[in-house]
Amino acid sequence: MAETRVDELIRVENRLTRSFIGYVVVLVTPFIMTFFVSGSTGVARLSPFAFVFLLVQIGLYVWYATSAGAAAKVLGGHGWKYVVWIMAAPFLALVPIPLVSTIIGVSPLSIKFLLGGQLQTAIRQESFADFHRPA
């Protein structure tokens, strides 16, 4: 049986949500690790762990970026813009301008809400259109 447009939208939205959760976990983990690993000396000694964590972090960033790009493509937009922005935002957030760097650092998170809302609207419209198509 062929995949319908609604199934494709739901699949893309689920992938975007899962990759977003991974992205958020990777953003929060360093803060949590600071409290649990530093111990009484206040110095964390995790160089092998830090290298593995960096690889996992890059992998989850790429997964989130490609998921957002796929969602934008399904919605009829240009996916590469979202991929480039999500991958560049962590580096651009290092600019030493307090408010601007904070906005840039948070912007990949807002992309999920933007695309997620558009996907939900498209799913509702396609589902409603399925009911009114002639048999």
mmCIF file with all atom_site columns, C-alpha atoms in Angstrom:
data_model
loop_
_atom_site.group_PDB
_atom_site.id
_atom_site.type_symbol
_atom_site.label_atom_id
_atom_site.label_alt_id
_atom_site.label_comp_id
_atom_site.label_asym_id
_atom_site.label_entity_id
_atom_site.label_seq_id
_atom_site.pdbx_PDB_ins_code
_atom_site.Cartn_x
_atom_site.Cartn_y
_atom_site.Cartn_z
_atom_site.occupancy
_atom_site.B_iso_or_equiv
_atom_site.pdbx_formal_charge
_atom_site.auth_seq_id
_atom_site.auth_comp_id
_atom_site.auth_asym_id
_atom_site.auth_atom_id
_atom_site.pdbx_PDB_model_num
ATOM 1   C CA . MET A 1 1   ? 0.000   0.000  0.000  1.00 0.00 ? 1   MET A CA 1
ATOM 2   C CA . ALA A 1 2   ? 1.352   3.405  -0.959 1.00 0.00 ? 2   ALA A CA 1
ATOM 3   C CA . GLU A 1 3   ? 2.219   5.905  1.736  1.00 0.00 ? 3   GLU A CA 1
ATOM 4   C CA . THR A 1 4   ? -0.258  8.758  1.822  1.00 0.00 ? 4   THR A CA 1
ATOM 5   C CA . ARG A 1 5   ? 0.649   12.390 2.347  1.00 0.00 ? 5   ARG A CA 1
ATOM 6   C CA . VAL A 1 6   ? -0.682  12.267 5.925  1.00 0.00 ? 6   VAL A CA 1
ATOM 7   C CA . ASP A 1 7   ? 1.509   9.250  6.734  1.00 0.00 ? 7   ASP A CA 1
ATOM 8   C CA . GLU A 1 8   ? 4.542   11.031 5.327  1.00 0.00 ? 8   GLU A CA 1
ATOM 9   C CA . LEU A 1 9   ? 3.806   14.180 7.355  1.00 0.00 ? 9   LEU A CA 1
ATOM 10  C CA . ILE A 1 10  ? 3.341   12.162 10.545 1.00 0.00 ? 10  ILE A CA 1
ATOM 11  C CA . ARG A 1 11  ? 6.563   10.227 9.920  1.00 0.00 ? 11  ARG A CA 1
ATOM 12  C CA . VAL A 1 12  ? 8.534   13.448 9.361  1.00 0.00 ? 12  VAL A CA 1
ATOM 13  C CA . GLU A 1 13  ? 7.007   15.080 12.432 1.00 0.00 ? 13  GLU A CA 1
ATOM 14  C CA . ASN A 1 14  ? 7.873   12.081 14.619 1.00 0.00 ? 14  ASN A CA 1
ATOM 15  C CA . ARG A 1 15  ? 11.456  12.113 13.361 1.00 0.00 ? 15  ARG A CA 1
ATOM 16  C CA . LEU A 1 16  ? 11.704  15.856 14.037 1.00 0.00 ? 16  LEU A CA 1
ATOM 17  C CA . THR A 1 17  ? 10.375  15.409 17.576 1.00 0.00 ? 17  THR A CA 1
ATOM 18  C CA . ARG A 1 18  ? 12.758  12.549 18.380 1.00 0.00 ? 18  ARG A CA 1
ATOM 19  C CA . SER A 1 19  ? 15.783  14.403 17.054 1.00 0.00 ? 19  SER A CA 1
ATOM 20  C CA . PHE A 1 20  ? 14.709  17.522 18.959 1.00 0.00 ? 20  PHE A CA 1
ATOM 21  C CA . ILE A 1 21  ? 14.606  15.541 22.193 1.00 0.00 ? 21  ILE A CA 1
ATOM 22  C CA . GLY A 1 22  ? 18.123  14.268 21.494 1.00 0.00 ? 22  GLY A CA 1
ATOM 23  C CA . TYR A 1 23  ? 19.267  17.819 20.745 1.00 0.00 ? 23  TYR A CA 1
ATOM 24  C CA . VAL A 1 24  ? 17.852  19.111 24.036 1.00 0.00 ? 24  VAL A CA 1
ATOM 25  C CA . VAL A 1 25  ? 19.406  16.227 25.998 1.00 0.00 ? 25  VAL A CA 1
ATOM 26  C CA . VAL A 1 26  ? 22.794  17.058 24.503 1.00 0.00 ? 26  VAL A CA 1
ATOM 27  C CA . LEU A 1 27  ? 22.381  20.714 25.430 1.00 0.00 ? 27  LEU A CA 1
ATOM 28  C CA . VAL A 1 28  ? 21.405  19.958 29.041 1.00 0.00 ? 28  VAL A CA 1
ATOM 29  C CA . THR A 1 29  ? 23.854  17.119 29.752 1.00 0.00 ? 29  THR A CA 1
ATOM 30  C CA . PRO A 1 30  ? 26.973  19.300 30.336 1.00 0.00 ? 30  PRO A CA 1
ATOM 31  C CA . PHE A 1 31  ? 25.142  21.261 33.026 1.00 0.00 ? 31  PHE A CA 1
ATOM 32  C CA . ILE A 1 32  ? 23.972  18.098 34.753 1.00 0.00 ? 32  ILE A CA 1
ATOM 33  C CA . MET A 1 33  ? 27.412  16.499 34.485 1.00 0.00 ? 33  MET A CA 1
ATOM 34  C CA . THR A 1 34  ? 28.963  19.554 36.125 1.00 0.00 ? 34  THR A CA 1
ATOM 35  C CA . PHE A 1 35  ? 26.943  18.917 39.273 1.00 0.00 ? 35  PHE A CA 1
ATOM 36  C CA . PHE A 1 36  ? 27.397  15.144 39.478 1.00 0.00 ? 36  PHE A CA 1
ATOM 37  C CA . VAL A 1 37  ? 30.933  14.553 38.228 1.00 0.00 ? 37  VAL A CA 1
ATOM 38  C CA . SER A 1 38  ? 32.944  17.472 39.551 1.00 0.00 ? 38  SER A CA 1
ATOM 39  C CA . GLY A 1 39  ? 32.891  16.148 43.111 1.00 0.00 ? 39  GLY A CA 1
ATOM 40  C CA . SER A 1 40  ? 34.337  17.995 46.061 1.00 0.00 ? 40  SER A CA 1
ATOM 41  C CA . THR A 1 41  ? 37.345  19.425 44.205 1.00 0.00 ? 41  THR A CA 1
ATOM 42  C CA . GLY A 1 42  ? 35.187  21.187 41.651 1.00 0.00 ? 42  GLY A CA 1
ATOM 43  C CA . VAL A 1 43  ? 37.270  19.835 38.765 1.00 0.00 ? 43  VAL A CA 1
ATOM 44  C CA . ALA A 1 44  ? 35.883  17.281 36.334 1.00 0.00 ? 44  ALA A CA 1
ATOM 45  C CA . ARG A 1 45  ? 38.368  14.745 34.985 1.00 0.00 ? 45  ARG A CA 1
ATOM 46  C CA . LEU A 1 46  ? 36.566  13.236 32.036 1.00 0.00 ? 46  LEU A CA 1
ATOM 47  C CA . SER A 1 47  ? 38.803  13.608 29.007 1.00 0.00 ? 47  SER A CA 1
ATOM 48  C CA . PRO A 1 48  ? 37.854  10.232 27.376 1.00 0.00 ? 48  PRO A CA 1
ATOM 49  C CA . PHE A 1 49  ? 34.220  10.834 28.220 1.00 0.00 ? 49  PHE A CA 1
ATOM 50  C CA . ALA A 1 50  ? 34.414  14.392 26.895 1.00 0.00 ? 50  ALA A CA 1
ATOM 51  C CA . PHE A 1 51  ? 35.712  13.177 23.536 1.00 0.00 ? 51  PHE A CA 1
ATOM 52  C CA . VAL A 1 52  ? 32.978  10.549 23.202 1.00 0.00 ? 52  VAL A CA 1
ATOM 53  C CA . PHE A 1 53  ? 30.377  13.084 24.321 1.00 0.00 ? 53  PHE A CA 1
ATOM 54  C CA . LEU A 1 54  ? 31.617  15.530 21.669 1.00 0.00 ? 54  LEU A CA 1
ATOM 55  C CA . LEU A 1 55  ? 31.126  12.887 18.978 1.00 0.00 ? 55  LEU A CA 1
ATOM 56  C CA . VAL A 1 56  ? 27.631  12.087 20.247 1.00 0.00 ? 56  VAL A CA 1
ATOM 57  C CA . GLN A 1 57  ? 26.843  15.794 20.415 1.00 0.00 ? 57  GLN A CA 1
ATOM 58  C CA . ILE A 1 58  ? 27.914  16.352 16.800 1.00 0.00 ? 58  ILE A CA 1
ATOM 59  C CA . GLY A 1 59  ? 25.927  13.305 15.695 1.00 0.00 ? 59  GLY A CA 1
ATOM 60  C CA . LEU A 1 60  ? 22.758  14.533 17.401 1.00 0.00 ? 60  LEU A CA 1
ATOM 61  C CA . TYR A 1 61  ? 23.218  18.043 15.990 1.00 0.00 ? 61  TYR A CA 1
ATOM 62  C CA . VAL A 1 62  ? 23.477  16.562 12.489 1.00 0.00 ? 62  VAL A CA 1
ATOM 63  C CA . TRP A 1 63  ? 20.435  14.333 13.088 1.00 0.00 ? 63  TRP A CA 1
ATOM 64  C CA . TYR A 1 64  ? 18.363  17.288 14.292 1.00 0.00 ? 64  TYR A CA 1
ATOM 65  C CA . ALA A 1 65  ? 19.523  19.468 11.397 1.00 0.00 ? 65  ALA A CA 1
ATOM 66  C CA . THR A 1 66  ? 18.710  16.835 8.770  1.00 0.00 ? 66  THR A CA 1
ATOM 67  C CA . SER A 1 67  ? 15.334  16.150 10.385 1.00 0.00 ? 67  SER A CA 1
ATOM 68  C CA . ALA A 1 68  ? 14.487  19.852 10.297 1.00 0.00 ? 68  ALA A CA 1
ATOM 69  C CA . GLY A 1 69  ? 15.650  20.031 6.683  1.00 0.00 ? 69  GLY A CA 1
ATOM 70  C CA . ALA A 1 70  ? 13.474  17.063 5.752  1.00 0.00 ? 70  ALA A CA 1
ATOM 71  C CA . ALA A 1 71  ? 10.481  18.630 7.518  1.00 0.00 ? 71  ALA A CA 1
ATOM 72  C CA . ALA A 1 72  ? 10.983  21.908 5.654  1.00 0.00 ? 72  ALA A CA 1
ATOM 73  C CA . LYS A 1 73  ? 11.304  20.027 2.374  1.00 0.00 ? 73  LYS A CA 1
ATOM 74  C CA . VAL A 1 74  ? 8.053   18.127 2.960  1.00 0.00 ? 74  VAL A CA 1
ATOM 75  C CA . LEU A 1 75  ? 6.339   21.426 3.722  1.00 0.00 ? 75  LEU A CA 1
ATOM 76  C CA . GLY A 1 76  ? 7.593   22.867 0.429  1.00 0.00 ? 76  GLY A CA 1
ATOM 77  C CA . GLY A 1 77  ? 10.458  24.990 1.724  1.00 0.00 ? 77  GLY A CA 1
ATOM 78  C CA . HIS A 1 78  ? 14.194  24.880 1.257  1.00 0.00 ? 78  HIS A CA 1
ATOM 79  C CA . GLY A 1 79  ? 15.599  22.408 3.773  1.00 0.00 ? 79  GLY A CA 1
ATOM 80  C CA . TRP A 1 80  ? 19.228  23.424 3.374  1.00 0.00 ? 80  TRP A CA 1
ATOM 81  C CA . LYS A 1 81  ? 18.591  26.771 5.083  1.00 0.00 ? 81  LYS A CA 1
ATOM 82  C CA . TYR A 1 82  ? 17.467  25.051 8.261  1.00 0.00 ? 82  TYR A CA 1
ATOM 83  C CA . VAL A 1 83  ? 20.335  22.558 8.152  1.00 0.00 ? 83  VAL A CA 1
ATOM 84  C CA . VAL A 1 84  ? 22.953  25.291 7.764  1.00 0.00 ? 84  VAL A CA 1
ATOM 85  C CA . TRP A 1 85  ? 21.458  27.463 10.505 1.00 0.00 ? 85  TRP A CA 1
ATOM 86  C CA . ILE A 1 86  ? 21.183  24.640 13.043 1.00 0.00 ? 86  ILE A CA 1
ATOM 87  C CA . MET A 1 87  ? 24.755  23.560 12.388 1.00 0.00 ? 87  MET A CA 1
ATOM 88  C CA . ALA A 1 88  ? 26.141  27.124 12.485 1.00 0.00 ? 88  ALA A CA 1
ATOM 89  C CA . ALA A 1 89  ? 24.169  28.447 15.477 1.00 0.00 ? 89  ALA A CA 1
ATOM 90  C CA . PRO A 1 90  ? 26.351  26.867 18.230 1.00 0.00 ? 90  PRO A CA 1
ATOM 91  C CA . PHE A 1 91  ? 29.420  28.533 16.734 1.00 0.00 ? 91  PHE A CA 1
ATOM 92  C CA . LEU A 1 92  ? 27.703  31.860 16.071 1.00 0.00 ? 92  LEU A CA 1
ATOM 93  C CA . ALA A 1 93  ? 26.410  31.871 19.658 1.00 0.00 ? 93  ALA A CA 1
ATOM 94  C CA . LEU A 1 94  ? 30.024  32.264 20.795 1.00 0.00 ? 94  LEU A CA 1
ATOM 95  C CA . VAL A 1 95  ? 30.007  35.874 19.582 1.00 0.00 ? 95  VAL A CA 1
ATOM 96  C CA . PRO A 1 96  ? 30.632  37.996 22.697 1.00 0.00 ? 96  PRO A CA 1
ATOM 97  C CA . ILE A 1 97  ? 27.455  40.064 22.423 1.00 0.00 ? 97  ILE A CA 1
ATOM 98  C CA . PRO A 1 98  ? 25.251  38.915 25.330 1.00 0.00 ? 98  PRO A CA 1
ATOM 99  C CA . LEU A 1 99  ? 21.721  39.324 24.004 1.00 0.00 ? 99  LEU A CA 1
ATOM 100 C CA . VAL A 1 100 ? 22.529  38.482 20.387 1.00 0.00 ? 100 VAL A CA 1
ATOM 101 C CA . SER A 1 101 ? 24.473  35.349 21.281 1.00 0.00 ? 101 SER A CA 1
ATOM 102 C CA . THR A 1 102 ? 21.639  34.145 23.509 1.00 0.00 ? 102 THR A CA 1
ATOM 103 C CA . ILE A 1 103 ? 19.071  34.634 20.745 1.00 0.00 ? 103 ILE A CA 1
ATOM 104 C CA . ILE A 1 104 ? 21.286  32.856 18.233 1.00 0.00 ? 104 ILE A CA 1
ATOM 105 C CA . GLY A 1 105 ? 21.949  30.008 20.668 1.00 0.00 ? 105 GLY A CA 1
ATOM 106 C CA . VAL A 1 106 ? 18.239  29.440 21.329 1.00 0.00 ? 106 VAL A CA 1
ATOM 107 C CA . SER A 1 107 ? 17.086  29.822 17.723 1.00 0.00 ? 107 SER A CA 1
ATOM 108 C CA . PRO A 1 108 ? 17.587  26.134 16.734 1.00 0.00 ? 108 PRO A CA 1
ATOM 109 C CA . LEU A 1 109 ? 15.140  25.240 19.491 1.00 0.00 ? 109 LEU A CA 1
ATOM 110 C CA . SER A 1 110 ? 12.526  27.579 18.063 1.00 0.00 ? 110 SER A CA 1
ATOM 111 C CA . ILE A 1 111 ? 12.883  25.946 14.642 1.00 0.00 ? 111 ILE A CA 1
ATOM 112 C CA . LYS A 1 112 ? 11.279  22.789 16.022 1.00 0.00 ? 112 LYS A CA 1
ATOM 113 C CA . PHE A 1 113 ? 8.271   24.729 17.255 1.00 0.00 ? 113 PHE A CA 1
ATOM 114 C CA . LEU A 1 114 ? 7.975   26.595 13.953 1.00 0.00 ? 114 LEU A CA 1
ATOM 115 C CA . LEU A 1 115 ? 8.210   23.484 11.781 1.00 0.00 ? 115 LEU A CA 1
ATOM 116 C CA . GLY A 1 116 ? 6.223   21.376 14.253 1.00 0.00 ? 116 GLY A CA 1
ATOM 117 C CA . GLY A 1 117 ? 3.318   23.824 14.127 1.00 0.00 ? 117 GLY A CA 1
ATOM 118 C CA . GLN A 1 118 ? 3.401   23.901 10.350 1.00 0.00 ? 118 GLN A CA 1
ATOM 119 C CA . LEU A 1 119 ? 3.499   20.090 10.220 1.00 0.00 ? 119 LEU A CA 1
ATOM 120 C CA . GLN A 1 120 ? 0.539   19.817 12.600 1.00 0.00 ? 120 GLN A CA 1
ATOM 121 C CA . THR A 1 121 ? -1.444  22.251 10.454 1.00 0.00 ? 121 THR A CA 1
ATOM 122 C CA . ALA A 1 122 ? -0.569  20.325 7.295  1.00 0.00 ? 122 ALA A CA 1
ATOM 123 C CA . ILE A 1 123 ? -1.558  17.026 8.945  1.00 0.00 ? 123 ILE A CA 1
ATOM 124 C CA . ARG A 1 124 ? -4.936  18.457 9.973  1.00 0.00 ? 124 ARG A CA 1
ATOM 125 C CA . GLN A 1 125 ? -5.563  19.907 6.519  1.00 0.00 ? 125 GLN A CA 1
ATOM 126 C CA . GLU A 1 126 ? -4.607  16.686 4.732  1.00 0.00 ? 126 GLU A CA 1
ATOM 127 C CA . SER A 1 127 ? -6.678  14.570 7.119  1.00 0.00 ? 127 SER A CA 1
ATOM 128 C CA . PHE A 1 128 ? -9.677  16.832 6.621  1.00 0.00 ? 128 PHE A CA 1
ATOM 129 C CA . ALA A 1 129 ? -9.179  16.765 2.842  1.00 0.00 ? 129 ALA A CA 1
ATOM 130 C CA . ASP A 1 130 ? -9.149  12.940 2.899  1.00 0.00 ? 130 ASP A CA 1
ATOM 131 C CA . PHE A 1 131 ? -12.672 12.928 4.329  1.00 0.00 ? 131 PHE A CA 1
ATOM 132 C CA . HIS A 1 132 ? -13.995 15.116 1.536  1.00 0.00 ? 132 HIS A CA 1
ATOM 133 C CA . ARG A 1 133 ? -12.351 13.454 -1.461 1.00 0.00 ? 133 ARG A CA 1
ATOM 134 C CA . PRO A 1 134 ? -14.741 11.581 -3.731 1.00 0.00 ? 134 PRO A CA 1
ATOM 135 C CA . ALA A 1 135 ? -14.518 7.818  -3.470 1.00 0.00 ? 135 ALA A CA 1
#
